PDB file of C-alpha atoms in Angstrom:
ATOM      1  CA  LEU B   1     133.461  91.901 148.171  1.00 49.00           C
ATOM      2  CA  TYR B   2     136.307  92.292 145.697  1.00 46.00           C
ATOM      3  CA  GLN B   3     139.267  89.892 146.027  1.00 48.00           C
ATOM      4  CA  GLY B   4     138.135  89.271 149.602  1.00 50.00           C
ATOM      5  CA  VAL B   5     137.936  92.979 150.482  1.00 50.00           C
ATOM      6  CA  PRO B   6     134.483  94.545 151.157  1.00 57.00           C
ATOM      7  CA  ARG B   7     133.438  97.306 148.767  1.00 61.00           C
ATOM      8  CA  ALA B   8     133.117 100.759 150.296  1.00 67.00           C
ATOM      9  CA  ARG B   9     129.641 102.253 150.465  1.00 72.00           C
ATOM     10  CA  GLY B  10     129.012 104.599 147.580  1.00 68.00           C
ATOM     11  CA  SER B  11     131.173 102.680 145.089  1.00 81.00           C
ATOM     12  CA  SER B  12     129.984 100.149 142.519  1.00 88.00           C
ATOM     13  CA  VAL B  13     129.293  96.826 144.195  1.00 93.00           C
ATOM     14  CA  PHE B  14     129.145  94.631 141.040  1.00 95.00           C
ATOM     15  CA  SER B  15     132.182  94.723 138.723  1.00 94.00           C
ATOM     16  CA  GLY B  16     132.827  93.254 135.282  1.00 93.00           C
ATOM     17  CA  LEU B  17     130.724  90.985 133.080  1.00 94.00           C
ATOM     18  CA  THR B  18     130.988  87.271 132.403  1.00 94.00           C
ATOM     19  CA  PHE B  19     129.080  85.741 129.497  1.00 93.00           C
ATOM     20  CA  TYR B  20     127.542  82.441 128.471  1.00 92.00           C
ATOM     21  CA  ASP B  21     126.754  81.327 124.925  1.00 87.00           C
ATOM     22  CA  PRO B  22     122.929  81.141 124.534  1.00 85.00           C
ATOM     23  CA  SER B  23     123.288  78.619 121.709  1.00 79.00           C
ATOM     24  CA  ARG B  24     124.858  76.048 124.056  1.00 83.00           C
ATOM     25  CA  MET B  25     122.396  75.546 126.895  1.00 85.00           C
ATOM     26  CA  PRO B  26     122.469  72.433 129.126  1.00 86.00           C
ATOM     27  CA  ILE B  27     119.524  70.045 129.048  1.00 82.00           C
ATOM     28  CA  GLY B  28     119.718  68.872 132.643  1.00 82.00           C
ATOM     29  CA  GLY B  29     121.621  68.887 135.907  1.00 85.00           C
ATOM     30  CA  PHE B  30     120.627  72.369 137.022  1.00 88.00           C
ATOM     31  CA  LYS B  31     118.062  74.343 139.023  1.00 92.00           C
ATOM     32  CA  LEU B  32     115.822  77.289 138.140  1.00 94.00           C
ATOM     33  CA  ALA B  33     114.514  80.046 140.376  1.00 96.00           C
ATOM     34  CA  ILE B  34     112.709  83.338 139.774  1.00 97.00           C
ATOM     35  CA  GLY B  35     113.594  86.315 141.964  1.00 97.00           C
ATOM     36  CA  ILE B  36     111.041  89.108 142.246  1.00 97.00           C
ATOM     37  CA  ASP B  37     111.052  92.707 143.440  1.00 94.00           C
ATOM     38  CA  LEU B  38     107.536  94.098 143.801  1.00 91.00           C
ATOM     39  CA  SER B  39     106.896  97.756 143.007  1.00 76.00           C
ATOM     40  CA  TYR B  40     103.522  98.751 141.616  1.00 58.00           C
ATOM     41  CA  THR B  41     103.045 101.958 139.669  1.00 51.00           C
ATOM     42  CA  GLU B  42     102.199 103.056 136.137  1.00 50.00           C
ATOM     43  CA  SER B  43     104.393 106.145 136.520  1.00 46.00           C
ATOM     44  CA  THR B  44     107.357 106.233 134.139  1.00 48.00           C
ATOM     45  CA  SER B  45     109.540 107.882 136.801  1.00 49.00           C
ATOM     46  CA  ALA B  46     108.880 105.480 139.687  1.00 58.00           C
ATOM     47  CA  ASP B  47     110.339 102.108 140.716  1.00 78.00           C
ATOM     48  CA  TRP B  48     110.139  99.039 138.525  1.00 88.00           C
ATOM     49  CA  ALA B  49     108.554  95.693 139.297  1.00 93.00           C
ATOM     50  CA  VAL B  50     111.181  93.155 138.237  1.00 96.00           C
ATOM     51  CA  ALA B  51     111.443  89.376 137.885  1.00 97.00           C
ATOM     52  CA  VAL B  52     114.787  87.662 137.154  1.00 98.00           C
ATOM     53  CA  VAL B  53     114.987  84.032 135.990  1.00 97.00           C
ATOM     54  CA  VAL B  54     118.261  82.372 137.052  1.00 97.00           C
ATOM     55  CA  MET B  55     119.638  78.904 136.315  1.00 95.00           C
ATOM     56  CA  LEU B  56     122.194  77.273 138.627  1.00 94.00           C
ATOM     57  CA  PHE B  57     124.440  75.038 136.517  1.00 92.00           C
ATOM     58  CA  GLY B  58     127.353  73.541 138.421  1.00 91.00           C
ATOM     59  CA  SER B  59     128.723  76.479 140.390  1.00 92.00           C
ATOM     60  CA  GLU B  60     127.515  79.097 137.898  1.00 95.00           C
ATOM     61  CA  TYR B  61     124.331  81.176 137.822  1.00 96.00           C
ATOM     62  CA  TRP B  62     123.058  82.015 134.327  1.00 96.00           C
ATOM     63  CA  VAL B  63     120.598  84.900 133.975  1.00 97.00           C
ATOM     64  CA  LEU B  64     118.040  83.613 131.445  1.00 95.00           C
ATOM     65  CA  GLU B  65     115.298  86.246 131.373  1.00 95.00           C
ATOM     66  CA  VAL B  66     114.306  89.507 133.046  1.00 96.00           C
ATOM     67  CA  VAL B  67     110.833  91.063 133.105  1.00 95.00           C
ATOM     68  CA  ARG B  68     110.765  94.773 133.977  1.00 92.00           C
ATOM     69  CA  GLU B  69     107.440  96.621 134.252  1.00 91.00           C
ATOM     70  CA  GLN B  70     106.083  99.895 135.596  1.00 90.00           C
ATOM     71  CA  THR B  71     102.535  98.731 136.110  1.00 90.00           C
ATOM     72  CA  THR B  72      99.843  97.829 138.632  1.00 90.00           C
ATOM     73  CA  ALA B  73      99.851  94.744 140.865  1.00 90.00           C
ATOM     74  CA  PRO B  74      97.125  92.837 138.949  1.00 92.00           C
ATOM     75  CA  LYS B  75      98.841  93.464 135.605  1.00 93.00           C
ATOM     76  CA  PHE B  76     102.238  92.388 136.945  1.00 95.00           C
ATOM     77  CA  ALA B  77     100.639  89.294 138.479  1.00 96.00           C
ATOM     78  CA  GLN B  78      99.544  88.214 134.991  1.00 96.00           C
ATOM     79  CA  LYS B  79     103.100  88.732 133.728  1.00 95.00           C
ATOM     80  CA  LEU B  80     104.458  86.606 136.576  1.00 97.00           C
ATOM     81  CA  LYS B  81     101.987  83.791 135.911  1.00 96.00           C
ATOM     82  CA  ALA B  82     103.008  83.704 132.246  1.00 95.00           C
ATOM     83  CA  LEU B  83     106.695  83.836 133.181  1.00 96.00           C
ATOM     84  CA  ARG B  84     106.374  80.924 135.599  1.00 95.00           C
ATOM     85  CA  LYS B  85     104.504  78.881 132.995  1.00 94.00           C
ATOM     86  CA  ARG B  86     107.299  79.529 130.464  1.00 92.00           C
ATOM     87  CA  TRP B  87     109.910  78.331 132.932  1.00 92.00           C
ATOM     88  CA  LYS B  88     108.306  75.043 133.974  1.00 86.00           C
ATOM     89  CA  ARG B  89     106.648  76.405 137.123  1.00 92.00           C
ATOM     90  CA  ALA B  90     109.975  77.433 138.622  1.00 94.00           C
ATOM     91  CA  PRO B  91     109.748  78.557 142.264  1.00 95.00           C
ATOM     92  CA  MET B  92     109.464  82.285 142.952  1.00 97.00           C
ATOM     93  CA  TYR B  93     111.186  84.207 145.750  1.00 96.00           C
ATOM     94  CA  SER B  94     111.114  87.769 147.034  1.00 95.00           C
ATOM     95  CA  ILE B  95     113.166  89.417 149.790  1.00 92.00           C
ATOM     96  CA  TYR B  96     111.278  91.238 152.529  1.00 90.00           C
ATOM     97  CA  TYR B  97     112.266  92.982 155.740  1.00 85.00           C
ATOM     98  CA  GLY B  98     109.113  94.884 156.673  1.00 78.00           C
ATOM     99  CA  ALA B  99     106.046  96.094 154.815  1.00 78.00           C
ATOM    100  CA  GLU B 100     107.061  94.159 151.673  1.00 81.00           C
ATOM    101  CA  LYS B 101     105.544  91.071 153.282  1.00 88.00           C
ATOM    102  CA  GLY B 102     102.091  92.537 152.583  1.00 90.00           C
ATOM    103  CA  SER B 103     102.822  92.743 148.858  1.00 92.00           C
ATOM    104  CA  ILE B 104     103.968  89.129 148.813  1.00 94.00           C
ATOM    105  CA  ASP B 105     100.838  88.013 150.686  1.00 94.00           C
ATOM    106  CA  PHE B 106      98.636  89.930 148.247  1.00 94.00           C
ATOM    107  CA  MET B 107     100.291  88.234 145.266  1.00 95.00           C
ATOM    108  CA  ARG B 108      99.673  84.860 146.836  1.00 95.00           C
ATOM    109  CA  THR B 109      95.970  85.642 147.238  1.00 95.00           C
ATOM    110  CA  ILE B 110      95.664  86.279 143.492  1.00 95.00           C
ATOM    111  CA  GLY B 111      97.429  83.086 142.484  1.00 95.00           C
ATOM    112  CA  VAL B 112     101.135  83.988 142.316  1.00 96.00           C
ATOM    113  CA  PRO B 113     102.949  81.577 144.697  1.00 95.00           C
ATOM    114  CA  ILE B 114     105.838  83.762 145.864  1.00 96.00           C
ATOM    115  CA  THR B 115     107.896  82.566 148.815  1.00 95.00           C
ATOM    116  CA  GLY B 116     109.028  85.413 151.055  1.00 94.00           C
ATOM    117  CA  LEU B 117     112.626  85.398 152.300  1.00 93.00           C
ATOM    118  CA  LYS B 118     113.065  87.542 155.396  1.00 90.00           C
ATOM    119  CA  ARG B 119     116.454  89.243 155.477  1.00 88.00           C
ATOM    120  CA  GLY B 120     117.849  91.937 157.748  1.00 84.00           C
ATOM    121  CA  GLY B 121     120.185  94.801 156.956  1.00 79.00           C
ATOM    122  CA  ASP B 122     119.926  97.394 154.199  1.00 84.00           C
ATOM    123  CA  LYS B 123     120.183  96.879 150.431  1.00 87.00           C
ATOM    124  CA  PHE B 124     123.976  97.260 150.504  1.00 91.00           C
ATOM    125  CA  ILE B 125     124.412  94.524 153.117  1.00 90.00           C
ATOM    126  CA  ARG B 126     121.878  92.170 151.534  1.00 91.00           C
ATOM    127  CA  ALA B 127     123.569  92.459 148.123  1.00 93.00           C
ATOM    128  CA  GLN B 128     127.048  91.437 149.339  1.00 93.00           C
ATOM    129  CA  PRO B 129     126.808  87.613 148.949  1.00 94.00           C
ATOM    130  CA  THR B 130     125.337  87.952 145.444  1.00 95.00           C
ATOM    131  CA  ALA B 131     127.881  90.627 144.506  1.00 96.00           C
ATOM    132  CA  ALA B 132     130.680  88.308 145.621  1.00 95.00           C
ATOM    133  CA  LYS B 133     129.424  85.636 143.206  1.00 96.00           C
ATOM    134  CA  TRP B 134     129.144  88.218 140.393  1.00 97.00           C
ATOM    135  CA  ASN B 135     132.681  89.519 140.995  1.00 96.00           C
ATOM    136  CA  GLU B 136     134.038  85.955 141.131  1.00 96.00           C
ATOM    137  CA  GLU B 137     132.600  85.376 137.619  1.00 96.00           C
ATOM    138  CA  LYS B 138     129.938  82.992 138.935  1.00 96.00           C
ATOM    139  CA  ILE B 139     126.938  84.973 137.578  1.00 97.00           C
ATOM    140  CA  LEU B 140     126.740  85.059 133.771  1.00 96.00           C
ATOM    141  CA  VAL B 141     124.633  86.992 131.274  1.00 95.00           C
ATOM    142  CA  PRO B 142     123.926  86.054 127.631  1.00 91.00           C
ATOM    143  CA  MET B 143     126.445  87.008 124.966  1.00 85.00           C
ATOM    144  CA  THR B 144     124.500  88.941 122.359  1.00 71.00           C
ATOM    145  CA  SER B 145     124.440  92.174 120.377  1.00 50.00           C
ATOM    146  CA  ARG B 146     123.383  95.542 121.726  1.00 44.00           C
ATOM    147  CA  LEU B 147     120.009  96.812 120.607  1.00 41.00           C
ATOM    148  CA  GLU B 148     121.725  99.848 119.072  1.00 42.00           C
ATOM    149  CA  ASP B 149     123.158  97.438 116.470  1.00 44.00           C
ATOM    150  CA  HIS B 150     119.653  97.128 115.030  1.00 47.00           C
ATOM    151  CA  GLU B 151     117.492  99.649 113.242  1.00 47.00           C
ATOM    152  CA  LEU B 152     113.724  99.641 113.176  1.00 47.00           C
ATOM    153  CA  THR B 153     112.155  99.231 109.727  1.00 48.00           C
ATOM    154  CA  ASP B 154     108.375  99.083 109.436  1.00 50.00           C
ATOM    155  CA  GLY B 155     108.222  98.207 113.136  1.00 49.00           C
ATOM    156  CA  LYS B 156     110.668  95.315 112.774  1.00 51.00           C
ATOM    157  CA  ARG B 157     114.213  95.216 114.087  1.00 50.00           C
ATOM    158  CA  THR B 158     116.813  95.021 111.317  1.00 53.00           C
ATOM    159  CA  CYS B 159     120.112  93.206 111.799  1.00 53.00           C
ATOM    160  CA  ALA B 160     123.286  95.151 111.189  1.00 49.00           C
ATOM    161  CA  GLU B 161     125.974  93.195 109.344  1.00 47.00           C
ATOM    162  CA  ASP B 162     127.991  92.723 112.536  1.00 44.00           C
ATOM    163  CA  CYS B 163     125.077  91.432 114.619  1.00 51.00           C
ATOM    164  CA  PRO B 164     126.465  88.512 116.700  1.00 46.00           C
ATOM    165  CA  GLY B 165     122.973  87.066 116.803  1.00 47.00           C
ATOM    166  CA  CYS B 166     123.150  86.413 113.061  1.00 50.00           C
ATOM    167  CA  GLY B 167     126.514  84.686 113.158  1.00 44.00           C
ATOM    168  CA  MET B 168     125.848  81.987 115.751  1.00 40.00           C
ATOM    169  CA  GLY B 169     124.583  79.180 113.535  1.00 36.00           C
ATOM    170  CA  LEU B 170     121.043  80.450 112.967  1.00 36.00           C
ATOM    171  CA  VAL B 171     119.591  79.097 109.731  1.00 33.00           C
ATOM    172  CA  ASP B 172     118.530  81.412 106.921  1.00 38.00           C
ATOM    173  CA  TYR B 173     114.803  80.933 107.400  1.00 35.00           C
ATOM    174  CA  ASN B 174     115.100  82.684 110.767  1.00 41.00           C
ATOM    175  CA  HIS B 175     115.519  85.906 108.803  1.00 46.00           C
ATOM    176  CA  LEU B 176     113.330  87.518 106.204  1.00 45.00           C
ATOM    177  CA  LEU B 177     114.732  89.525 103.334  1.00 44.00           C
ATOM    178  CA  LYS B 178     112.845  92.741 102.721  1.00 44.00           C
ATOM    179  CA  GLY B 179     114.159  95.212 100.178  1.00 47.00           C
ATOM    180  CA  GLY B 180     117.521  93.478 100.315  1.00 47.00           C
ATOM    181  CA  VAL B 181     117.759  93.998 104.097  1.00 50.00           C
ATOM    182  CA  ARG B 182     117.981  91.031 106.441  1.00 50.00           C
ATOM    183  CA  MET B 183     115.284  91.200 109.136  1.00 52.00           C
ATOM    184  CA  CYS B 184     115.565  89.504 112.517  1.00 52.00           C
ATOM    185  CA  ALA B 185     112.852  87.000 113.340  1.00 48.00           C
ATOM    186  CA  ASN B 186     111.680  86.767 116.954  1.00 46.00           C
ATOM    187  CA  ASP B 187     114.086  83.919 117.694  1.00 47.00           C
ATOM    188  CA  CYS B 188     117.182  85.805 116.561  1.00 55.00           C
ATOM    189  CA  THR B 189     119.715  85.605 119.397  1.00 52.00           C
ATOM    190  CA  GLY B 190     120.661  89.240 118.849  1.00 53.00           C
ATOM    191  CA  CYS B 191     117.095  90.428 119.482  1.00 62.00           C
ATOM    192  CA  ARG B 192     115.936  87.945 122.107  1.00 72.00           C
ATOM    193  CA  TYR B 193     117.188  89.919 125.089  1.00 83.00           C
ATOM    194  CA  PRO B 194     115.755  93.473 125.065  1.00 82.00           C
ATOM    195  CA  TRP B 195     116.069  93.439 128.863  1.00 91.00           C
ATOM    196  CA  LEU B 196     119.826  92.876 128.863  1.00 91.00           C
ATOM    197  CA  ASP B 197     121.181  96.428 128.612  1.00 89.00           C
ATOM    198  CA  PRO B 198     118.835  97.890 131.272  1.00 91.00           C
ATOM    199  CA  PHE B 199     119.606  94.957 133.583  1.00 95.00           C
ATOM    200  CA  ILE B 200     123.381  95.350 133.191  1.00 94.00           C
ATOM    201  CA  GLU B 201     123.107  99.106 133.698  1.00 93.00           C
ATOM    202  CA  VAL B 202     121.197  98.790 136.975  1.00 94.00           C
ATOM    203  CA  VAL B 203     123.392  96.027 138.382  1.00 95.00           C
ATOM    204  CA  THR B 204     126.789  97.496 137.489  1.00 94.00           C
ATOM    205  CA  GLN B 205     125.833 100.980 138.698  1.00 93.00           C
ATOM    206  CA  PHE B 206     124.422  99.742 142.018  1.00 94.00           C
ATOM    207  CA  THR B 207     126.085 101.257 145.091  1.00 92.00           C
ATOM    208  CA  GLY B 208     123.468 100.510 147.744  1.00 85.00           C
ATOM    209  CA  VAL B 209     123.336 104.182 148.658  1.00 84.00           C
ATOM    210  CA  LYS B 210     120.366 106.177 147.330  1.00 82.00           C
ATOM    211  CA  ASP B 211     120.513 104.594 143.861  1.00 84.00           C
ATOM    212  CA  ASP B 212     117.979 105.934 141.359  1.00 86.00           C
ATOM    213  CA  CYS B 213     117.117 102.345 140.449  1.00 88.00           C
ATOM    214  CA  ASP B 214     118.007  99.133 142.269  1.00 91.00           C
ATOM    215  CA  ASP B 215     115.025  96.880 141.614  1.00 92.00           C
ATOM    216  CA  ASP B 216     116.920  94.514 139.290  1.00 95.00           C
ATOM    217  CA  VAL B 217     119.513  93.945 142.019  1.00 95.00           C
ATOM    218  CA  ASP B 218     116.824  93.150 144.587  1.00 93.00           C
ATOM    219  CA  ALA B 219     115.263  90.594 142.215  1.00 96.00           C
ATOM    220  CA  LEU B 220     118.632  89.037 141.367  1.00 97.00           C
ATOM    221  CA  VAL B 221     119.468  88.701 145.074  1.00 96.00           C
ATOM    222  CA  ALA B 222     116.109  87.016 145.692  1.00 96.00           C
ATOM    223  CA  ALA B 223     116.753  84.471 142.907  1.00 97.00           C
ATOM    224  CA  ILE B 224     120.241  83.639 144.190  1.00 96.00           C
ATOM    225  CA  GLU B 225     119.114  83.468 147.828  1.00 93.00           C
ATOM    226  CA  GLY B 226     116.139  81.293 146.949  1.00 93.00           C
ATOM    227  CA  MET B 227     118.173  78.963 144.770  1.00 89.00           C
ATOM    228  CA  GLY B 228     119.189  76.859 147.765  1.00 78.00           C
ATOM    229  CA  GLN B 229     115.524  75.924 148.207  1.00 68.00           C
ATOM    230  CA  SER B 230     114.788  75.400 144.498  1.00 63.00           C
ATOM    231  CA  PRO B 231     114.048  71.905 143.125  1.00 63.00           C
ATOM    232  CA  ALA B 232     115.637  70.843 139.842  1.00 60.00           C
ATOM    233  CA  VAL B 233     113.724  71.734 136.677  1.00 60.00           C
ATOM    234  CA  MET B 234     114.432  70.212 133.254  1.00 53.00           C
ATOM    235  CA  LEU B 235     115.059  72.939 130.701  1.00 52.00           C
ATOM    236  CA  GLU B 236     114.329  70.823 127.615  1.00 45.00           C
ATOM    237  CA  LYS B 237     110.667  70.867 128.619  1.00 39.00           C
ATOM    238  CA  VAL B 238     110.557  74.653 128.892  1.00 40.00           C
ATOM    239  CA  ALA B 239     108.719  76.278 125.999  1.00 38.00           C
ATOM    240  CA  ALA B 240     110.551  79.595 126.365  1.00 40.00           C
ATOM    241  CA  MET B 241     113.779  78.230 124.853  1.00 43.00           C
ATOM    242  CA  PRO B 242     114.474  76.057 121.801  1.00 37.00           C
ATOM    243  CA  ARG B 243     115.709  72.570 122.643  1.00 33.00           C
ATOM    244  CA  PRO B 244     119.503  72.939 122.833  1.00 34.00           C
ATOM    245  CA  ALA B 245     122.295  70.469 122.255  1.00 32.00           C
ATOM    246  CA  ALA B 246     123.778  68.811 125.332  1.00 33.00           C
ATOM    247  CA  VAL B 247     126.823  70.532 126.801  1.00 34.00           C
ATOM    248  CA  SER B 248     128.994  69.668 129.790  1.00 34.00           C
ATOM    249  CA  MET B 249     130.548  72.145 132.192  1.00 34.00           C
ATOM    250  CA  SER B 250     133.914  71.636 130.508  1.00 35.00           C
ATOM    251  CA  GLN B 251     132.381  72.471 127.126  1.00 37.00           C
ATOM    252  CA  ALA B 252     130.304  75.448 128.212  1.00 38.00           C
ATOM    253  CA  PRO B 253     132.280  78.496 127.080  1.00 37.00           C
ATOM    254  CA  LYS B 254     133.019  81.537 129.175  1.00 41.00           C
ATOM    255  CA  PHE B 255     134.111  84.730 127.534  1.00 39.00           C
ATOM    256  CA  ARG B 256     137.184  86.241 129.156  1.00 36.00           C
ATOM    257  CA  ASN B 257     139.391  89.175 128.355  1.00 35.00           C
ATOM    258  CA  GLU B 258     143.018  88.633 127.389  1.00 35.00           C
ATOM    259  CA  SER B 259     144.237  89.018 130.979  1.00 38.00           C
ATOM    260  CA  GLY B 260     142.049  86.066 132.031  1.00 41.00           C
ATOM    261  CA  GLY B 261     139.685  88.107 134.159  1.00 42.00           C
ATOM    262  CA  ALA B 262     135.964  88.607 133.802  1.00 39.00           C
ATOM    263  CA  ALA B 263     134.962  89.701 130.321  1.00 40.00           C
ATOM    264  CA  THR B 264     134.203  93.399 130.340  1.00 34.00           C
ATOM    265  CA  MET B 265     132.965  95.790 127.727  1.00 33.00           C
ATOM    266  CA  ALA B 266     132.380  99.480 127.450  1.00 29.00           C
ATOM    267  CA  ILE B 267     128.666 100.165 127.703  1.00 28.00           C
ATOM    268  CA  LEU B 268     127.196 103.518 126.796  1.00 28.00           C
ATOM    269  CA  PHE B 269     123.854 104.338 128.403  1.00 25.00           C
TER     270      PHE B 269
END
């Protein structure tokens, strides 16, 4: 949907970007869910197995982490177990409408407690409720720098001078000086989201009609759909994120363009 009008098949279903500030995370009053799309292959040209961690805060859905792998089922199961541990044993959901149920059942037998959500229709139809939330600026992604703003030096990612991740209140010891060049530590906001560009690319290019890649959308839909069944989880106990300062909905910033619409940016892929 866009302004109440359904998108035509073959056109982009998700439009615009809305951002949250990763340095101002809430410490309570929200829910977490992990949406999963299961595709198992080690081929670099095949589908991706994807998990998307989403937080519901008020009426907004914040995308916190995405795991994308082209790997086998046992290897991805280990990734999912680690992901769930990081996010305080958040519930996991996956959409199925046929044979996918077997993949969900297999994961459960090897210790990954995925709840299957049976949904009819094709990918285009199933994506519509989630796309409506995205287009209404209800689904937010972290505000951070693009990976192209960093250069690799001795295997480490180097901050460019205009890296937003180095201007958001991070203290000096988060960066190492090497040869006069400031190096990002692992907790640098600008380098914490290597999944962000691929995720945005897949979602914003999704049409629901013979897309080359749509796995991230399927996982995002599963997280949003499952959120209604998700119990509350306290983020300050989650090891994956530093303990943040408290922030209310009125304080939590959104990033808008000058016209007041969803913040958008030109992205080159």
